[in-house]
Backbone as numpy.savetxt, mean C-alpha at the origin, in Angstrom:
# Nx Ny Nz CAx CAy CAz Cx Cy Cz
-5.26 15.57 1.31 -6.07 14.48 0.80 -6.93 13.93 1.95
-8.20 13.69 1.68 -9.09 13.17 2.72 -9.26 11.65 2.59
-9.99 11.08 3.53 -10.15 9.63 3.55 -10.78 9.09 2.27
-11.76 9.80 1.75 -12.42 9.37 0.51 -11.45 9.36 -0.66
-10.62 10.39 -0.74 -9.63 10.46 -1.82 -8.60 9.34 -1.69
-8.21 9.02 -0.45 -7.25 7.93 -0.25 -7.86 6.58 -0.62
-9.12 6.36 -0.27 -9.80 5.11 -0.64 -9.84 5.00 -2.17
-10.24 6.07 -2.83 -10.34 6.06 -4.29 -8.97 5.84 -4.93
-7.95 6.52 -4.42 -6.61 6.39 -4.99 -6.10 4.95 -4.88
-6.24 4.36 -3.69 -5.79 2.98 -3.51 -6.62 2.01 -4.35
-7.90 2.26 -4.44 -8.78 1.39 -5.24 -8.37 1.42 -6.71
-8.11 2.61 -7.23 -7.73 2.72 -8.64 -6.33 2.16 -8.88
-5.42 2.32 -7.91 -4.08 1.73 -8.04 -4.18 0.21 -8.14
-5.16 -0.37 -7.46 -5.34 -1.83 -7.48 -6.23 -2.25 -8.65
-6.62 -1.27 -9.47 -7.46 -1.51 -10.64 -8.78 -2.20 -10.26
-9.37 -1.73 -9.16 -10.65 -2.25 -8.71 -11.75 -1.24 -9.02
-12.90 -1.73 -9.42 -14.06 -0.85 -9.55 -14.66 -0.67 -8.16
-15.56 0.28 -8.03 -16.25 0.46 -6.76 -17.00 -0.81 -6.40
-17.60 -1.45 -7.39 -18.34 -2.69 -7.15 -17.45 -3.83 -6.67
-16.25 -3.93 -7.26 -15.32 -4.99 -6.85 -14.83 -4.77 -5.42
-14.52 -3.52 -5.09 -14.10 -3.22 -3.72 -15.26 -3.49 -2.76
-16.44 -3.07 -3.14 -17.62 -3.28 -2.30 -17.83 -4.77 -2.03
-17.66 -5.60 -3.04 -17.85 -7.04 -2.87 -16.82 -7.62 -1.89
-15.60 -7.13 -1.94 -14.55 -7.62 -1.04 -14.86 -7.27 0.42
-15.54 -6.13 0.60 -15.77 -5.60 1.94 -17.17 -5.93 2.46
-18.06 -6.35 1.57 -19.43 -6.65 1.99 -20.32 -5.44 1.99
-20.11 -4.54 1.03 -20.90 -3.32 0.89 -21.53 -3.27 -0.50
-22.22 -2.18 -0.79 -22.69 -1.93 -2.14 -21.76 -0.90 -2.78
-21.71 -0.89 -4.11 -20.87 0.10 -4.80 -21.33 1.51 -4.48
-22.61 1.66 -4.20 -23.15 2.99 -3.86 -22.51 3.49 -2.57
-22.37 2.60 -1.58 -21.77 3.01 -0.31 -20.30 3.35 -0.50
-19.57 2.58 -1.30 -18.17 2.91 -1.57 -18.08 4.29 -2.21
-18.99 4.57 -3.14 -19.03 5.89 -3.77 -19.29 6.99 -2.76
-20.15 6.75 -1.80 -20.43 7.74 -0.74 -19.18 8.01 0.09
-18.44 6.94 0.40 -17.19 7.14 1.15 -16.21 7.97 0.34
-16.08 7.65 -0.94 -15.11 8.34 -1.79 -15.46 9.82 -1.98
-16.73 10.15 -1.97 -17.15 11.54 -2.15 -17.40 12.26 -0.82
-17.06 11.60 0.28 -17.20 12.16 1.62 -18.65 12.46 2.00
-19.60 11.76 1.38 -21.00 11.92 1.75 -21.35 11.04 2.94
-20.44 10.13 3.26 -20.62 9.22 4.38 -19.24 8.83 4.88
-19.15 8.46 6.15 -17.87 8.03 6.72 -18.01 6.58 7.16
-17.00 5.76 6.86 -17.08 4.35 7.25 -16.97 4.16 8.76
-17.68 3.16 9.27 -17.54 2.82 10.69 -16.15 2.21 10.89
-15.77 2.05 12.13 -14.44 1.49 12.40 -14.33 0.07 11.86
-15.41 -0.70 11.93 -15.40 -2.06 11.39 -15.21 -2.05 9.88
-15.94 -1.20 9.20 -15.83 -1.10 7.74 -14.46 -0.53 7.35
-13.97 0.41 8.12 -12.65 0.98 7.85 -11.58 -0.10 7.89
-11.69 -0.99 8.87 -10.74 -2.11 8.99 -10.82 -3.01 7.76
-12.04 -3.30 7.31 -12.22 -4.16 6.13 -11.69 -3.47 4.87
-11.93 -2.17 4.76 -11.40 -1.43 3.60 -9.88 -1.45 3.59
-9.28 -1.23 4.75 -7.82 -1.24 4.84 -7.27 -2.60 4.41
-7.91 -3.66 4.88 -7.44 -5.00 4.52 -7.60 -5.24 3.02
-8.73 -4.86 2.46 -8.98 -5.07 1.03 -8.03 -4.25 0.16
-7.58 -3.10 0.68 -6.71 -2.21 -0.09 -5.24 -2.38 0.28
-4.94 -3.39 1.09 -3.55 -3.67 1.52 -2.88 -2.46 2.15
-3.56 -1.85 3.09 -3.01 -0.70 3.80 -3.43 -0.78 5.26
-3.28 0.32 5.96 -3.67 0.37 7.36 -4.81 1.37 7.54
-5.52 1.21 8.66 -6.56 2.19 8.96 -5.94 3.56 9.21
-4.73 3.59 9.78 -4.04 4.87 10.00 -3.83 5.60 8.68
-3.39 4.86 7.66 -3.17 5.51 6.37 -4.49 6.04 5.81
-5.55 5.23 5.88 -6.83 5.70 5.34 -7.31 6.96 6.07
-7.14 6.99 7.39 -7.63 8.13 8.16 -6.69 9.33 8.10
-5.39 9.09 8.21 -4.44 10.18 8.37 -3.52 10.40 7.16
-3.35 9.38 6.35 -2.53 9.54 5.16 -1.04 9.38 5.37
-0.61 8.75 6.45 0.81 8.57 6.71 1.42 7.62 5.69
2.34 8.11 4.90 3.00 7.30 3.89 3.83 6.19 4.53
4.43 6.47 5.68 5.20 5.44 6.38 4.32 4.26 6.77
3.07 4.55 7.13 2.16 3.50 7.53 1.82 2.57 6.38
1.60 3.12 5.19 1.27 2.26 4.06 2.47 1.41 3.68
3.66 1.96 3.76 4.87 1.19 3.48 5.04 0.11 4.54
4.87 0.47 5.79 5.03 -0.49 6.88 4.01 -1.62 6.77
2.82 -1.30 6.30 1.80 -2.33 6.16 2.15 -3.32 5.06
2.83 -2.85 4.04 3.20 -3.72 2.93 4.52 -4.44 3.19
5.37 -3.90 4.02 6.67 -4.48 4.31 6.63 -5.04 5.72
6.54 -6.35 5.83 6.38 -6.96 7.14 7.70 -7.13 7.89
8.82 -7.11 7.19 10.13 -7.24 7.83 10.56 -5.86 8.33
10.40 -5.63 9.62 10.67 -4.31 10.20 12.14 -3.91 10.09
13.04 -4.89 10.10 14.46 -4.59 9.93 14.73 -4.03 8.54
14.09 -4.62 7.52 14.23 -4.09 6.16 13.66 -2.67 6.08
12.53 -2.44 6.71 11.93 -1.11 6.71 12.89 -0.10 7.32
13.51 -0.47 8.45 14.47 0.42 9.10 15.66 0.71 8.18
16.15 -0.32 7.51 17.29 -0.14 6.60 16.92 0.73 5.40
15.73 0.50 4.84 15.30 1.31 3.70 15.14 2.78 4.09
14.69 3.03 5.31 14.58 4.42 5.78 15.97 5.07 5.85
16.97 4.28 6.26 18.33 4.81 6.31 18.87 5.04 4.90
18.56 4.16 3.98 19.01 4.31 2.59 18.44 5.58 1.98
17.22 5.94 2.34 16.61 7.16 1.82 17.41 8.41 2.16
18.21 8.34 3.22 19.00 9.50 3.64 20.33 9.62 2.90
20.68 8.60 2.11 21.95 8.60 1.40 21.93 9.55 0.21
23.11 9.81 -0.32 23.23 10.63 -1.53 22.63 9.87 -2.71
22.26 10.57 -3.78 21.71 9.89 -4.96 22.65 8.81 -5.51
23.95 9.08 -5.46 24.92 8.10 -5.97 24.91 6.83 -5.11
24.89 7.01 -3.79 24.87 5.86 -2.89 23.56 5.08 -3.01
22.45 5.80 -3.19 21.17 5.13 -3.38 21.22 4.26 -4.63
21.80 4.80 -5.69 21.91 4.06 -6.95 22.74 2.80 -6.74
23.81 2.92 -5.98 24.67 1.78 -5.70 23.92 0.70 -4.93
23.14 1.09 -3.93 22.35 0.13 -3.15 21.34 -0.56 -4.07
20.68 0.20 -4.92 19.71 -0.38 -5.85 20.38 -1.36 -6.80
21.59 -1.04 -7.24 22.34 -1.92 -8.14 22.67 -3.23 -7.43
23.12 -3.16 -6.17 23.42 -4.37 -5.41 22.17 -5.23 -5.23
21.06 -4.62 -4.88 19.82 -5.37 -4.68 19.40 -6.03 -5.99
19.45 -5.28 -7.08 19.07 -5.81 -8.39 19.97 -6.98 -8.77
21.28 -6.84 -8.55 22.22 -7.92 -8.88 21.92 -9.17 -8.05
21.66 -8.98 -6.77 21.35 -10.12 -5.90 20.08 -10.83 -6.37
19.03 -10.06 -6.66 17.76 -10.66 -7.09 17.91 -11.36 -8.43
18.67 -10.78 -9.34 18.91 -11.41 -10.63 19.65 -12.73 -10.45
20.65 -12.74 -9.58 21.40 -13.97 -9.30 20.47 -15.06 -8.76
19.57 -14.68 -7.85 18.64 -15.65 -7.27 17.70 -16.21 -8.35
17.24 -15.35 -9.25 16.34 -15.80 -10.31 17.06 -16.78 -11.24
18.30 -16.51 -11.54 19.10 -17.41 -12.40 19.31 -18.74 -11.68
19.58 -18.69 -10.39 19.75 -19.93 -9.63 18.47 -20.76 -9.62
17.34 -20.10 -9.50 16.04 -20.81 -9.51 15.79 -21.45 -10.87
16.15 -20.75 -11.95 15.95 -21.30 -13.29 16.86 -22.50 -13.54
18.05 -22.49 -12.93 19.02 -23.56 -13.13 18.64 -24.85 -12.41
17.70 -24.79 -11.50 17.33 -25.98 -10.72 16.54 -26.97 -11.57
């Protein structure tokens, strides 16, 4: 996948039109289309703005590192480290961890409603 395809994929995941993304970044929809079709490459300044508007990193846009997009969205590095370790567990253990997290979050939501 190239940079244009990654921009388009993230834009569509966020349900943004080319025009909406362009407005967030200070471009025209035509220029966003050029980036997506690889007819033009964004400058480093524009790349930074695109990454910010798409809630990702410039590394992900340029190189496609999945870890980078996760790290950009997850600011607690300790949680990121733990989730990486959980990925190495057996399917049964992963299910158990997910069940614990779900139970904890449900409990918190109930506590918030009770206030």
